[in-house]
Each structure stands twice: as C-alpha cells, then as structure tokens.
C-alpha cells in the first residue's frame, strides 16, 4: 500500500550489507514496520507476546528510527523468518522453509492440487535450495485432504506437529488475525524440519485485535470505499510480532521479515537463504463471516468477508484525500463476497468456516472430534489467560508509557496521538461506542476487544458438562 511522501514508510535494513559478519545484537536484518492502520502501535508486539507463549512466532519490539539526524518516529521491528529464528525454537534449523504470501486467490492453505510441482510453486515460496522438499509438501497436502477423518490423526502424526498446528489455529482465530490463515489461506510460514515433520508459524500479524469486518470484499458491489487522509497522520497500516524478550522495549531492533517500503502489512522474505527486499502484500478476497444467529449449526460454511480496506496485490490504496473522497473498491463485480455481508466482531465463532475446502488445516483437522476439542481447549486457554486484562493491561500500559511522548511529537505517523490514547486506554469504551461497527480507521480499543472477545470465547468453549 502506497504512503504519501513525507509520511512513515516501512524499511528493511541489512546490517551486513558492507560486512557479511556484522550483526546488531546477533541479528543481521531489521524489518522496521510503519504501523499502518494500527492506532495502538501495539498489535504486532502484543500478538507476538501472546503467540510466543504457545508456539514459535516472530519476536518484535518498538524502536525509534532516526535517519540522517531526522526523527521518523516509532516503528515496530519484527523478526526475520530464517535459520536464526528457527534455532531459537527448534533443536535444529536444518530443513526447508516456505513463505505463503498474501493472495486474493487464497489458495495457499495446503489444498491438494495434484502432483504437478509447478502448481504449488505459484503459491508457496521456498526459501531453501532443496527441490526434494516439494515432494514432502505435496504428500502432506494429499494426506491432509484425502484421508478419512477417522484415520487422519494417525496418518498425519509422522508428517506434522499436530498439537503445534492446533495452537497455531487457536491463536489465529482467538486474536482475530485478519491477515491470518483462517481468513486468507495465506500469510503464514512453513518449516519442514530435518525429520521431514511440518510446522506452521505466524507471519503477517499486523491486523489482529480488531473486528475483521467490511461490506463485501475488494471490488464490486459491497466493496469497501476508499479511505481519506485523516488529520495530520492520514491512513495507517499493519504491523506484526510481539515483545517476546525481543531486546528491551523500544530498544535496539533485531531481525525480522523483509518488507516493502510502501507496504503496511507483514514483510515478505527474500530469495532462498537471503534476507528479503519486500514487495507488496496481497489481500484477501473473502473469509469466514460471523456466527449466524438464525439457528444454523456452528462451524458450517459462512459467507465470506473482506478484511477492512484490503486491496489486490501491487495496487495502490484507495484515493488519498478528505474523508469520504476515497475511490470505490478494486476489482470487477463479484470479486468480493455478497453485498452487505459483514465479518466477525468479537463474537467471531472459533468454529467458523469448517466446510471451507481452501483451508484444510482447519476444515480437515477440526473434523476429527478429538482434535477439535483440543483446539477449543487451546482457544479457551488463550481467552482465559492471555486476553484477561489483568494480564494484558499491564503490558499495554508499559508500552503506552514507553512511547507516548514519541507518538505525540511524531509528525510522520500514519495516525493521530488522540487515536493512540483511545486505542490503548485502560478503561473500556462505553457500551454504545463498543457496540458500533468498526470499519477502516474506527478501531475498537484494545481493552474493549480483549474484554468482549474473552467473554464470548469463554462462553462458547465450555465443555458439555459446563453447559456447552
């Protein structure tokens, strides 16, 4: 997504450009994300803070960027998905790595497409030089999609860390990652370890802790209108990661995924075994909608929904200008979901979209009753522990105190200081405000999201004996 001249752009810094041995606190790449469309400045660091309690995820911190003596304000620094990151979480970094880039086609969700490797290479970007790894990926897709539910767990056990995958899915939906697997079938990372066992890791975490909603998808009837410049900061964009002991808060940055300077979403990696130079992220065309209240069984196929303000790859944003002067959504009619369909608020069902064949990691794994229950238990654990404001609130308060002066003096930010204070406030919004639809810039505060999402998830994940 393009950013107007003079405003904050995401940066990819190669510490080792001139000296291949040079490192900053052990890292050779800084991925400085411009926090586009995140009034709180904290979605990435909070997502990573929580995700790293349950599974391997990119670390992140906040940094103040000064370029040639000029202050460019607060950025999020997100960790690179590379061997150094894997060594922090696994016994060995040997194996194969893939990045699944964001795509409107949303076909990177591990569907079985036959045995032609070229069909997979268009969707999965390998980061290592092991061509034989493709055979393992194709076989994983075949087994995942074609094995009967009563045989699936046994068949997948030698091929995939199933429990880790369930935690990956639980984090994705509990924190409502609008760039996540559940809605995009993309924007995640794949690691096949030296024992040929697959692992799935978050990648683009820049649109979490918010309602994934908007009328229709990009383009056509129901597509989102363009956003206008709002106040001195103008439109904002994504960010990712979380504290996770990623240096001291706002301290020196460490490695993170590569990134396009124009983009607000999660940064892509570079060519095999190299640090990346970003390119524009894709955008979802649709995703699961909210839980229906008309009596339909939970977990059934849901209407799609575009994440707020999404655009096709390599397209610019809606028109910059005064509010209300933006252009209509991109794409031909019918590119998005049906007009008027809106996506999940804090009551997004954790069992949404279980009939979606584009997301077999959800639809197939969670068709196994024991795995579905284990997944729901993880969702409940995340809600009970990680979304409890008694636990999350002090983390938010620490970051707010750390950066508020920098945010106030930041003339290049893509938001406003008042929006930052509202998004990170300790007190929840009023009942009327918190129930209003949030589209584009009108984001729910972190406190309101955590309280409402937690309440809903604890209600719907009760075991039968507890009243489910």
mmCIF file of N, CA and C in Angstrom, residues 22-28 254:
data_model
loop_
_atom_site.group_PDB
_atom_site.id
_atom_site.type_symbol
_atom_site.label_atom_id
_atom_site.label_comp_id
_atom_site.label_asym_id
_atom_site.label_seq_id
_atom_site.Cartn_x
_atom_site.Cartn_y
_atom_site.Cartn_z
ATOM 1 N N UNK A 22 28.939 -8.564 10.136
ATOM 2 C CA UNK A 22 28.413 -7.557 11.054
ATOM 3 C C UNK A 22 27.017 -7.950 11.531
ATOM 4 N N UNK A 23 26.776 -7.795 12.842
ATOM 5 C CA UNK A 23 25.483 -8.096 13.439
ATOM 6 C C UNK A 23 25.131 -7.011 14.453
ATOM 7 N N UNK A 24 23.843 -6.847 14.707
ATOM 8 C CA UNK A 24 23.356 -5.984 15.774
ATOM 9 C C UNK A 24 22.660 -6.873 16.789
ATOM 10 N N UNK A 25 23.299 -7.044 17.934
ATOM 11 C CA UNK A 25 22.796 -7.945 18.969
ATOM 12 C C UNK A 25 22.493 -9.337 18.401
ATOM 13 N N UNK A 26 23.345 -9.776 17.493
ATOM 14 C CA UNK A 26 23.217 -11.113 16.933
ATOM 15 C C UNK A 26 22.352 -11.211 15.697
ATOM 16 N N UNK A 27 21.781 -10.105 15.243
ATOM 17 C CA UNK A 27 20.871 -10.126 14.102
ATOM 18 C C UNK A 27 21.435 -9.293 12.961
ATOM 19 N N UNK A 28 21.124 -9.702 11.743
ATOM 20 C CA UNK A 28 21.687 -9.027 10.580
ATOM 21 C C UNK A 28 20.646 -8.260 9.762
ATOM 22 N N UNK A 254 15.987 -6.087 16.381
ATOM 23 C CA UNK A 254 16.598 -7.323 15.958
ATOM 24 C C UNK A 254 15.882 -7.785 14.717
#
